[in-house]
Amino acid sequence: MGSDISISAPKPSLRLEQQQSTRRKLVEAAYDVFSENGYEDATVLSIARRAGASRATFYLHFNTKAEVLAAAWEDLQQPKMLALFAELNAIDSRAQTAITDWLNRMLTLWEEDFNFTIASNQAIAHDTNLAHAWLSGVKAYFAVIPDFAARMTCGPDRAELRFIFLCAQLDRVAFHWMMSREMFK
């Protein structure tokens, strides 16, 4: 006779839930503080205060403000970007209208996160670990576009490098375009 008792995964402890909640609050606070103050002017203390935590609590979760910025990329921005790149995977690279629509959605995403984008660019310029994190993110995007990559005319051995170059170009052009728009408001 079969048993109707279902076995489910154990529920996380209250302590673990509290740690995850505190980390999430610190990441969200960091996103806001970086967006408001830029990378250089943001401080660990301002991030901790925004989250309703202490500096000591911040350092239980992160070693540096660069580390919390990387967490904000990973937790808050990367899911949106991965979804957008997954859409790119389904687009025929010769379909100009579809590519244009995709680029417009990408630009809209950057515009929505304009101040955080500026702070991120400041951070990358000051911290090589963040530059490596940016590159890792681009490689994660490449991983979700296998069909699109297979259609690239450069061949599979050069597709990832070409994709990295394309993302770097797109990132730079969008950043400079947004900065010049902001300057002339």
Short mmCIF file of C-alpha atoms in Angstrom, two decimals:
data_model
loop_
_atom_site.label_atom_id
_atom_site.label_comp_id
_atom_site.label_asym_id
_atom_site.label_seq_id
_atom_site.Cartn_x
_atom_site.Cartn_y
_atom_site.Cartn_z
CA MET A 1 0.00 0.00 0.00
CA GLY A 2 1.32 3.46 -0.94
CA SER A 3 1.62 6.23 1.55
CA ASP A 4 -0.15 9.54 1.08
CA ILE A 5 2.40 11.30 3.26
CA SER A 6 4.41 13.75 1.23
CA ILE A 7 7.90 14.62 2.26
CA SER A 8 8.87 18.17 1.63
CA ALA A 9 12.15 19.96 1.99
CA PRO A 10 12.76 21.27 5.47
CA LYS A 11 11.76 24.87 6.00
CA PRO A 12 14.71 27.22 6.42
CA SER A 13 15.42 28.22 9.99
CA LEU A 14 14.20 31.58 11.25
CA ARG A 15 17.83 32.65 11.60
CA LEU A 16 18.57 31.81 7.97
CA GLU A 17 15.42 33.63 6.83
CA GLN A 18 16.50 36.69 8.85
CA GLN A 19 20.00 36.58 7.34
CA GLN A 20 18.55 36.37 3.82
CA SER A 21 16.14 39.21 4.56
CA THR A 22 18.92 41.40 5.94
CA ARG A 23 21.13 40.68 2.94
CA ARG A 24 18.27 41.54 0.57
CA LYS A 25 17.64 44.81 2.42
CA LEU A 26 21.34 45.69 2.23
CA VAL A 27 21.43 44.97 -1.52
CA GLU A 28 18.29 47.03 -2.17
CA ALA A 29 19.62 49.86 0.02
CA ALA A 30 22.95 49.76 -1.83
CA TYR A 31 21.16 50.03 -5.17
CA ASP A 32 19.31 53.12 -3.91
CA VAL A 33 22.39 54.74 -2.32
CA PHE A 34 24.56 54.13 -5.39
CA SER A 35 21.77 55.49 -7.60
CA GLU A 36 21.45 58.63 -5.49
CA ASN A 37 25.11 59.33 -4.67
CA GLY A 38 27.21 57.56 -7.28
CA TYR A 39 29.80 54.95 -6.43
CA GLU A 40 32.52 57.19 -5.04
CA ASP A 41 30.26 59.15 -2.68
CA ALA A 42 28.31 56.15 -1.43
CA THR A 43 29.49 54.84 1.92
CA VAL A 44 29.05 51.60 3.78
CA LEU A 45 27.47 53.57 6.61
CA SER A 46 24.89 55.19 4.31
CA ILE A 47 24.03 51.78 2.84
CA ALA A 48 23.69 50.21 6.29
CA ARG A 49 21.55 53.08 7.59
CA ARG A 50 19.26 52.94 4.55
CA ALA A 51 18.75 49.23 5.21
CA GLY A 52 18.07 49.85 8.90
CA ALA A 53 21.25 48.03 9.87
CA SER A 54 24.62 48.80 11.40
CA ARG A 55 28.04 48.88 9.75
CA ALA A 56 28.85 45.67 11.65
CA THR A 57 25.81 43.98 10.12
CA PHE A 58 26.88 45.19 6.68
CA TYR A 59 30.30 43.58 7.20
CA LEU A 60 28.70 40.29 8.24
CA HIS A 61 27.28 40.09 4.71
CA PHE A 62 29.78 41.97 2.52
CA ASN A 63 33.47 42.82 2.73
CA THR A 64 33.35 46.03 0.68
CA LYS A 65 30.97 48.38 -1.08
CA ALA A 66 32.25 46.91 -4.35
CA GLU A 67 31.02 43.51 -3.21
CA VAL A 68 27.53 44.83 -2.44
CA LEU A 69 27.45 46.61 -5.82
CA ALA A 70 28.26 43.27 -7.49
CA ALA A 71 25.44 41.69 -5.46
CA ALA A 72 23.06 44.41 -6.66
CA TRP A 73 24.02 43.64 -10.25
CA GLU A 74 23.52 39.93 -9.70
CA ASP A 75 20.31 40.10 -7.67
CA LEU A 76 18.52 43.10 -9.17
CA GLN A 77 19.78 43.68 -12.69
CA GLN A 78 21.02 40.38 -14.02
CA PRO A 79 17.60 38.63 -13.96
CA LYS A 80 16.16 41.41 -16.15
CA MET A 81 19.15 41.29 -18.48
CA LEU A 82 19.12 37.49 -18.73
CA ALA A 83 15.45 37.59 -19.71
CA LEU A 84 16.18 40.20 -22.36
CA PHE A 85 19.09 38.20 -23.77
CA ALA A 86 16.93 35.06 -23.76
CA GLU A 87 14.54 37.00 -26.03
CA LEU A 88 17.49 37.84 -28.29
CA ASN A 89 18.20 34.14 -28.63
CA ALA A 90 14.89 33.64 -30.45
CA ILE A 91 15.45 36.55 -32.86
CA ASP A 92 16.77 35.92 -36.34
CA SER A 93 19.94 38.02 -36.53
CA ARG A 94 18.89 39.16 -40.03
CA ALA A 95 15.52 40.49 -38.81
CA GLN A 96 16.35 44.17 -38.60
CA THR A 97 13.01 45.25 -37.10
CA ALA A 98 13.17 42.60 -34.39
CA ILE A 99 16.77 43.58 -33.52
CA THR A 100 15.78 47.26 -33.42
CA ASP A 101 12.86 46.46 -31.10
CA TRP A 102 15.18 44.44 -28.86
CA LEU A 103 17.73 47.28 -28.75
CA ASN A 104 14.96 49.70 -27.80
CA ARG A 105 13.94 47.43 -24.91
CA MET A 106 17.59 47.23 -23.82
CA LEU A 107 17.92 51.01 -23.93
CA THR A 108 14.70 51.40 -21.94
CA LEU A 109 16.10 49.08 -19.28
CA TRP A 110 19.27 51.18 -19.06
CA GLU A 111 17.25 54.37 -18.89
CA GLU A 112 15.17 52.97 -16.04
CA ASP A 113 18.39 52.25 -14.14
CA PHE A 114 20.20 55.39 -15.36
CA ASN A 115 21.75 56.51 -12.07
CA PHE A 116 22.75 53.00 -11.08
CA THR A 117 24.33 52.60 -14.53
CA ILE A 118 26.44 55.70 -13.92
CA ALA A 119 27.47 54.44 -10.48
CA SER A 120 28.32 51.04 -11.97
CA ASN A 121 30.55 52.62 -14.59
CA GLN A 122 32.33 54.62 -11.88
CA ALA A 123 32.81 51.43 -9.88
CA ILE A 124 34.20 49.45 -12.82
CA ALA A 125 36.74 52.21 -13.43
CA HIS A 126 37.96 51.96 -9.82
CA ASP A 127 37.83 48.25 -9.07
CA THR A 128 39.25 45.50 -11.27
CA ASN A 129 37.18 42.88 -9.42
CA LEU A 130 34.04 44.66 -10.61
CA ALA A 131 35.41 44.75 -14.15
CA HIS A 132 35.83 40.97 -13.91
CA ALA A 133 32.28 40.69 -12.50
CA TRP A 134 30.99 42.69 -15.50
CA LEU A 135 32.77 40.29 -17.86
CA SER A 136 31.33 37.29 -16.00
CA GLY A 137 27.88 38.81 -16.40
CA VAL A 138 28.39 39.19 -20.14
CA LYS A 139 29.49 35.56 -20.34
CA ALA A 140 26.30 34.58 -18.49
CA TYR A 141 24.31 36.47 -21.14
CA PHE A 142 26.20 34.63 -23.85
CA ALA A 143 25.21 31.33 -22.23
CA VAL A 144 21.50 32.09 -22.79
CA ILE A 145 21.86 32.87 -26.51
CA PRO A 146 23.15 29.60 -28.02
CA ASP A 147 20.84 29.76 -31.05
CA PHE A 148 21.66 33.40 -31.74
CA ALA A 149 25.39 32.69 -31.31
CA ALA A 150 25.18 29.77 -33.73
CA ARG A 151 23.80 32.13 -36.36
CA MET A 152 26.67 34.60 -35.98
CA THR A 153 28.74 34.75 -39.17
CA CYS A 154 32.08 34.68 -37.34
CA GLY A 155 31.89 30.96 -36.49
CA PRO A 156 31.50 29.24 -33.12
CA ASP A 157 35.16 29.62 -32.09
CA ARG A 158 34.93 33.44 -32.22
CA ALA A 159 31.26 33.91 -31.27
CA GLU A 160 31.82 34.48 -27.53
CA LEU A 161 34.62 36.99 -28.11
CA ARG A 162 32.56 38.83 -30.73
CA PHE A 163 29.57 38.87 -28.37
CA ILE A 164 31.74 40.35 -25.59
CA PHE A 165 32.94 43.06 -27.99
CA LEU A 166 29.37 43.79 -29.08
CA CYS A 167 28.19 44.06 -25.46
CA ALA A 168 31.11 46.34 -24.57
CA GLN A 169 30.32 48.57 -27.55
CA LEU A 170 26.62 48.63 -26.72
CA ASP A 171 27.41 49.42 -23.09
CA ARG A 172 29.77 52.29 -23.98
CA VAL A 173 27.53 53.82 -26.63
CA ALA A 174 24.46 53.66 -24.39
CA PHE A 175 26.38 55.10 -21.45
CA HIS A 176 27.76 58.04 -23.47
CA TRP A 177 24.40 58.67 -25.11
CA MET A 178 22.64 58.75 -21.75
CA MET A 179 25.32 61.00 -20.26
CA SER A 180 25.14 63.48 -23.15
CA ARG A 181 21.34 63.54 -22.91
CA GLU A 182 21.61 64.28 -19.20
CA MET A 183 24.16 67.07 -19.83
CA PHE A 184 21.90 68.91 -22.26
CA LYS A 185 18.66 68.78 -20.25
#
